């Protein structure tokens, strides 16, 4: 960290819209006190802060939009409020000269309306910011996502493995660039820190029902990912939310080691 500038920022879309059964107090209790900064947009202003700074914003979750790299400038110019996705956080990092962003499950290639090519991918290709993620989300085409990134010149490294096998569920192995070798995070770099296989969910019918819930929300003009996450949370009695929370915390701890 140079001066008072943080070495990385953490996205807030997951914490705001994706952890259905994790209330504000539990989030504060679980979140490490030495891990920050989180980033969000409030009334057209970029905000960063620790978990307690963020909680008053989270309380407004039902009224908050999701802000990515493509609608960030609109949100800023029109005085809007919203949680930042991975690409939105990367765009904020680029504005602030911060080299690294942190997310949990990231976007990719799939059949989600407006996200057939999620903004997370062109952000990795075009912005001078690296990203730490767990994996592309389970409902996406993970081989196509990894292939698009590598074909676009993005290096994809696993913390311990030269492959990607999914997010909360285990999928077929997809080869990536290799195992992370300690190189400082650079632009056009994605670092993956997968959830151990033994901790992942195993009932694939849960994923199918989550996809259906996401599609139903999409048809109503609502956000896909929060609806899908909520369904997985309900069907796993909250296990999935804790799994995702633990994963983004571990990603943030890794980021702290790197910058």
PDB file of N, CA, C and O in Angstrom, residues 124-163:
ATOM      1  N   UNK A 124     -11.896  -7.399 -17.248  1.00  0.00           N
ATOM      2  CA  UNK A 124     -10.593  -8.054 -17.084  1.00  0.00           C
ATOM      3  C   UNK A 124      -9.704  -7.834 -18.296  1.00  0.00           C
ATOM      4  O   UNK A 124      -8.487  -7.688 -18.170  1.00  0.00           O
ATOM      5  N   UNK A 125     -10.299  -7.794 -19.454  1.00  0.00           N
ATOM      6  CA  UNK A 125      -9.526  -7.580 -20.684  1.00  0.00           C
ATOM      7  C   UNK A 125      -9.048  -6.137 -20.824  1.00  0.00           C
ATOM      8  O   UNK A 125      -7.918  -5.895 -21.268  1.00  0.00           O
ATOM      9  N   UNK A 126      -9.878  -5.184 -20.410  1.00  0.00           N
ATOM     10  CA  UNK A 126      -9.640  -3.786 -20.778  1.00  0.00           C
ATOM     11  C   UNK A 126      -9.148  -2.883 -19.658  1.00  0.00           C
ATOM     12  O   UNK A 126      -8.535  -1.846 -19.935  1.00  0.00           O
ATOM     13  N   UNK A 127      -9.427  -3.222 -18.399  1.00  0.00           N
ATOM     14  CA  UNK A 127      -9.077  -2.325 -17.303  1.00  0.00           C
ATOM     15  C   UNK A 127      -7.721  -2.703 -16.699  1.00  0.00           C
ATOM     16  O   UNK A 127      -7.374  -3.889 -16.650  1.00  0.00           O
ATOM     17  N   UNK A 128      -6.965  -1.736 -16.203  1.00  0.00           N
ATOM     18  CA  UNK A 128      -5.636  -2.006 -15.630  1.00  0.00           C
ATOM     19  C   UNK A 128      -5.718  -2.479 -14.181  1.00  0.00           C
ATOM     20  O   UNK A 128      -5.045  -1.957 -13.295  1.00  0.00           O
ATOM     21  N   UNK A 129      -6.576  -3.474 -13.950  1.00  0.00           N
ATOM     22  CA  UNK A 129      -6.856  -3.965 -12.605  1.00  0.00           C
ATOM     23  C   UNK A 129      -6.949  -5.487 -12.647  1.00  0.00           C
ATOM     24  O   UNK A 129      -7.625  -6.047 -13.512  1.00  0.00           O
ATOM     25  N   UNK A 130      -6.275  -6.168 -11.729  1.00  0.00           N
ATOM     26  CA  UNK A 130      -6.404  -7.614 -11.601  1.00  0.00           C
ATOM     27  C   UNK A 130      -7.596  -7.942 -10.703  1.00  0.00           C
ATOM     28  O   UNK A 130      -8.079  -7.091  -9.951  1.00  0.00           O
ATOM     29  N   UNK A 131      -8.061  -9.185 -10.768  1.00  0.00           N
ATOM     30  CA  UNK A 131      -9.223  -9.616  -9.990  1.00  0.00           C
ATOM     31  C   UNK A 131      -8.925 -10.939  -9.299  1.00  0.00           C
ATOM     32  O   UNK A 131      -8.404 -11.862  -9.925  1.00  0.00           O
ATOM     33  N   UNK A 132      -9.266 -11.012  -8.015  1.00  0.00           N
ATOM     34  CA  UNK A 132      -9.292 -12.289  -7.310  1.00  0.00           C
ATOM     35  C   UNK A 132     -10.737 -12.742  -7.209  1.00  0.00           C
ATOM     36  O   UNK A 132     -11.609 -11.993  -6.754  1.00  0.00           O
ATOM     37  N   UNK A 133     -10.999 -13.962  -7.628  1.00  0.00           N
ATOM     38  CA  UNK A 133     -12.336 -14.545  -7.586  1.00  0.00           C
ATOM     39  C   UNK A 133     -12.223 -15.986  -7.110  1.00  0.00           C
ATOM     40  O   UNK A 133     -11.134 -16.554  -7.068  1.00  0.00           O
ATOM     41  N   UNK A 134     -13.365 -16.550  -6.746  1.00  0.00           N
ATOM     42  CA  UNK A 134     -13.399 -17.969  -6.405  1.00  0.00           C
ATOM     43  C   UNK A 134     -13.457 -18.802  -7.674  1.00  0.00           C
ATOM     44  O   UNK A 134     -12.676 -19.743  -7.859  1.00  0.00           O
ATOM     45  N   UNK A 135     -14.380 -18.433  -8.558  1.00  0.00           N
ATOM     46  CA  UNK A 135     -14.615 -19.145  -9.814  1.00  0.00           C
ATOM     47  C   UNK A 135     -15.728 -18.411 -10.543  1.00  0.00           C
ATOM     48  O   UNK A 135     -16.497 -17.674  -9.914  1.00  0.00           O
ATOM     49  N   UNK A 136     -15.880 -18.626 -11.856  1.00  0.00           N
ATOM     50  CA  UNK A 136     -17.142 -18.241 -12.479  1.00  0.00           C
ATOM     51  C   UNK A 136     -18.303 -18.986 -11.805  1.00  0.00           C
ATOM     52  O   UNK A 136     -18.126 -20.102 -11.316  1.00  0.00           O
ATOM     53  N   UNK A 137     -19.467 -18.355 -11.766  1.00  0.00           N
ATOM     54  CA  UNK A 137     -20.608 -18.944 -11.076  1.00  0.00           C
ATOM     55  C   UNK A 137     -21.069 -20.230 -11.754  1.00  0.00           C
ATOM     56  O   UNK A 137     -20.864 -20.440 -12.944  1.00  0.00           O
ATOM     57  N   UNK A 138     -21.725 -21.079 -10.976  1.00  0.00           N
ATOM     58  CA  UNK A 138     -22.046 -22.437 -11.415  1.00  0.00           C
ATOM     59  C   UNK A 138     -23.035 -22.505 -12.564  1.00  0.00           C
ATOM     60  O   UNK A 138     -23.035 -23.471 -13.330  1.00  0.00           O
ATOM     61  N   UNK A 139     -23.931 -21.508 -12.691  1.00  0.00           N
ATOM     62  CA  UNK A 139     -24.943 -21.568 -13.735  1.00  0.00           C
ATOM     63  C   UNK A 139     -24.419 -21.102 -15.091  1.00  0.00           C
ATOM     64  O   UNK A 139     -25.147 -21.093 -16.081  1.00  0.00           O
ATOM     65  N   UNK A 140     -23.139 -20.734 -15.150  1.00  0.00           N
ATOM     66  CA  UNK A 140     -22.539 -20.236 -16.378  1.00  0.00           C
ATOM     67  C   UNK A 140     -21.821 -21.347 -17.141  1.00  0.00           C
ATOM     68  O   UNK A 140     -21.619 -22.446 -16.627  1.00  0.00           O
ATOM     69  N   UNK A 141     -21.443 -21.033 -18.366  1.00  0.00           N
ATOM     70  CA  UNK A 141     -20.616 -21.936 -19.168  1.00  0.00           C
ATOM     71  C   UNK A 141     -19.164 -21.663 -18.779  1.00  0.00           C
ATOM     72  O   UNK A 141     -18.526 -20.755 -19.327  1.00  0.00           O
ATOM     73  N   UNK A 142     -18.658 -22.432 -17.820  1.00  0.00           N
ATOM     74  CA  UNK A 142     -17.328 -22.161 -17.287  1.00  0.00           C
ATOM     75  C   UNK A 142     -16.238 -22.398 -18.341  1.00  0.00           C
ATOM     76  O   UNK A 142     -15.329 -21.569 -18.473  1.00  0.00           O
ATOM     77  N   UNK A 143     -16.280 -23.492 -19.118  1.00  0.00           N
ATOM     78  CA  UNK A 143     -15.248 -23.649 -20.153  1.00  0.00           C
ATOM     79  C   UNK A 143     -15.236 -22.488 -21.148  1.00  0.00           C
ATOM     80  O   UNK A 143     -14.153 -21.999 -21.520  1.00  0.00           O
ATOM     81  N   UNK A 144     -16.422 -22.023 -21.576  1.00  0.00           N
ATOM     82  CA  UNK A 144     -16.474 -20.899 -22.522  1.00  0.00           C
ATOM     83  C   UNK A 144     -15.959 -19.622 -21.876  1.00  0.00           C
ATOM     84  O   UNK A 144     -15.280 -18.808 -22.519  1.00  0.00           O
ATOM     85  N   UNK A 145     -16.257 -19.434 -20.593  1.00  0.00           N
ATOM     86  CA  UNK A 145     -15.799 -18.241 -19.874  1.00  0.00           C
ATOM     87  C   UNK A 145     -14.285 -18.207 -19.779  1.00  0.00           C
ATOM     88  O   UNK A 145     -13.637 -17.198 -20.112  1.00  0.00           O
ATOM     89  N   UNK A 146     -13.694 -19.309 -19.326  1.00  0.00           N
ATOM     90  CA  UNK A 146     -12.234 -19.376 -19.216  1.00  0.00           C
ATOM     91  C   UNK A 146     -11.600 -19.251 -20.597  1.00  0.00           C
ATOM     92  O   UNK A 146     -10.585 -18.553 -20.767  1.00  0.00           O
ATOM     93  N   UNK A 147     -12.191 -19.911 -21.589  1.00  0.00           N
ATOM     94  CA  UNK A 147     -11.655 -19.835 -22.948  1.00  0.00           C
ATOM     95  C   UNK A 147     -11.663 -18.420 -23.494  1.00  0.00           C
ATOM     96  O   UNK A 147     -10.685 -17.973 -24.123  1.00  0.00           O
ATOM     97  N   UNK A 148     -12.762 -17.679 -23.249  1.00  0.00           N
ATOM     98  CA  UNK A 148     -12.857 -16.298 -23.730  1.00  0.00           C
ATOM     99  C   UNK A 148     -11.766 -15.446 -23.092  1.00  0.00           C
ATOM    100  O   UNK A 148     -11.107 -14.648 -23.774  1.00  0.00           O
ATOM    101  N   UNK A 149     -11.579 -15.603 -21.801  1.00  0.00           N
ATOM    102  CA  UNK A 149     -10.562 -14.810 -21.109  1.00  0.00           C
ATOM    103  C   UNK A 149      -9.166 -15.093 -21.648  1.00  0.00           C
ATOM    104  O   UNK A 149      -8.402 -14.165 -21.970  1.00  0.00           O
ATOM    105  N   UNK A 150      -8.819 -16.354 -21.769  1.00  0.00           N
ATOM    106  CA  UNK A 150      -7.472 -16.700 -22.214  1.00  0.00           C
ATOM    107  C   UNK A 150      -7.250 -16.298 -23.670  1.00  0.00           C
ATOM    108  O   UNK A 150      -6.171 -15.828 -24.031  1.00  0.00           O
ATOM    109  N   UNK A 151      -8.296 -16.436 -24.499  1.00  0.00           N
ATOM    110  CA  UNK A 151      -8.194 -15.990 -25.896  1.00  0.00           C
ATOM    111  C   UNK A 151      -8.053 -14.475 -25.992  1.00  0.00           C
ATOM    112  O   UNK A 151      -7.529 -13.961 -26.992  1.00  0.00           O
ATOM    113  N   UNK A 152      -8.527 -13.767 -24.950  1.00  0.00           N
ATOM    114  CA  UNK A 152      -8.451 -12.307 -24.930  1.00  0.00           C
ATOM    115  C   UNK A 152      -7.180 -11.795 -24.262  1.00  0.00           C
ATOM    116  O   UNK A 152      -7.045 -10.593 -24.021  1.00  0.00           O
ATOM    117  N   UNK A 153      -6.268 -12.699 -23.939  1.00  0.00           N
ATOM    118  CA  UNK A 153      -4.993 -12.297 -23.373  1.00  0.00           C
ATOM    119  C   UNK A 153      -4.974 -12.153 -21.872  1.00  0.00           C
ATOM    120  O   UNK A 153      -4.015 -11.614 -21.308  1.00  0.00           O
ATOM    121  N   UNK A 154      -6.024 -12.645 -21.207  1.00  0.00           N
ATOM    122  CA  UNK A 154      -6.069 -12.599 -19.746  1.00  0.00           C
ATOM    123  C   UNK A 154      -5.419 -13.868 -19.200  1.00  0.00           C
ATOM    124  O   UNK A 154      -5.800 -14.975 -19.564  1.00  0.00           O
ATOM    125  N   UNK A 155      -4.448 -13.705 -18.314  1.00  0.00           N
ATOM    126  CA  UNK A 155      -3.829 -14.851 -17.652  1.00  0.00           C
ATOM    127  C   UNK A 155      -4.715 -15.276 -16.487  1.00  0.00           C
ATOM    128  O   UNK A 155      -5.130 -14.447 -15.680  1.00  0.00           O
ATOM    129  N   UNK A 156      -4.995 -16.574 -16.388  1.00  0.00           N
ATOM    130  CA  UNK A 156      -5.872 -17.102 -15.344  1.00  0.00           C
ATOM    131  C   UNK A 156      -5.063 -18.092 -14.516  1.00  0.00           C
ATOM    132  O   UNK A 156      -4.679 -19.161 -14.995  1.00  0.00           O
ATOM    133  N   UNK A 157      -4.804 -17.729 -13.251  1.00  0.00           N
ATOM    134  CA  UNK A 157      -3.996 -18.564 -12.373  1.00  0.00           C
ATOM    135  C   UNK A 157      -4.824 -19.045 -11.181  1.00  0.00           C
ATOM    136  O   UNK A 157      -5.578 -18.277 -10.587  1.00  0.00           O
ATOM    137  N   UNK A 158      -4.642 -20.295 -10.803  1.00  0.00           N
ATOM    138  CA  UNK A 158      -5.233 -20.810  -9.586  1.00  0.00           C
ATOM    139  C   UNK A 158      -4.257 -20.678  -8.433  1.00  0.00           C
ATOM    140  O   UNK A 158      -3.037 -20.738  -8.632  1.00  0.00           O
ATOM    141  N   UNK A 159      -4.793 -20.505  -7.239  1.00  0.00           N
ATOM    142  CA  UNK A 159      -3.879 -20.377  -6.097  1.00  0.00           C
ATOM    143  C   UNK A 159      -3.100 -21.671  -5.887  1.00  0.00           C
ATOM    144  O   UNK A 159      -1.906 -21.637  -5.602  1.00  0.00           O
ATOM    145  N   UNK A 160      -3.801 -22.802  -6.005  1.00  0.00           N
ATOM    146  CA  UNK A 160      -3.141 -24.084  -5.756  1.00  0.00           C
ATOM    147  C   UNK A 160      -3.268 -25.067  -6.916  1.00  0.00           C
ATOM    148  O   UNK A 160      -2.645 -26.122  -6.879  1.00  0.00           O
ATOM    149  N   UNK A 161      -4.059 -24.741  -7.921  1.00  0.00           N
ATOM    150  CA  UNK A 161      -4.342 -25.715  -8.978  1.00  0.00           C
ATOM    151  C   UNK A 161      -4.295 -25.059 -10.356  1.00  0.00           C
ATOM    152  O   UNK A 161      -4.694 -23.896 -10.498  1.00  0.00           O
ATOM    153  N   UNK A 162      -3.832 -25.790 -11.372  1.00  0.00           N
ATOM    154  CA  UNK A 162      -3.808 -25.254 -12.733  1.00  0.00           C
ATOM    155  C   UNK A 162      -5.126 -25.501 -13.470  1.00  0.00           C
ATOM    156  O   UNK A 162      -5.149 -25.639 -14.690  1.00  0.00           O
ATOM    157  N   UNK A 163      -6.222 -25.572 -12.711  1.00  0.00           N
ATOM    158  CA  UNK A 163      -7.521 -25.836 -13.322  1.00  0.00           C
ATOM    159  C   UNK A 163      -8.617 -25.153 -12.524  1.00  0.00           C
ATOM    160  O   UNK A 163      -8.416 -24.736 -11.384  1.00  0.00           O
TER     161      UNK A 163
END
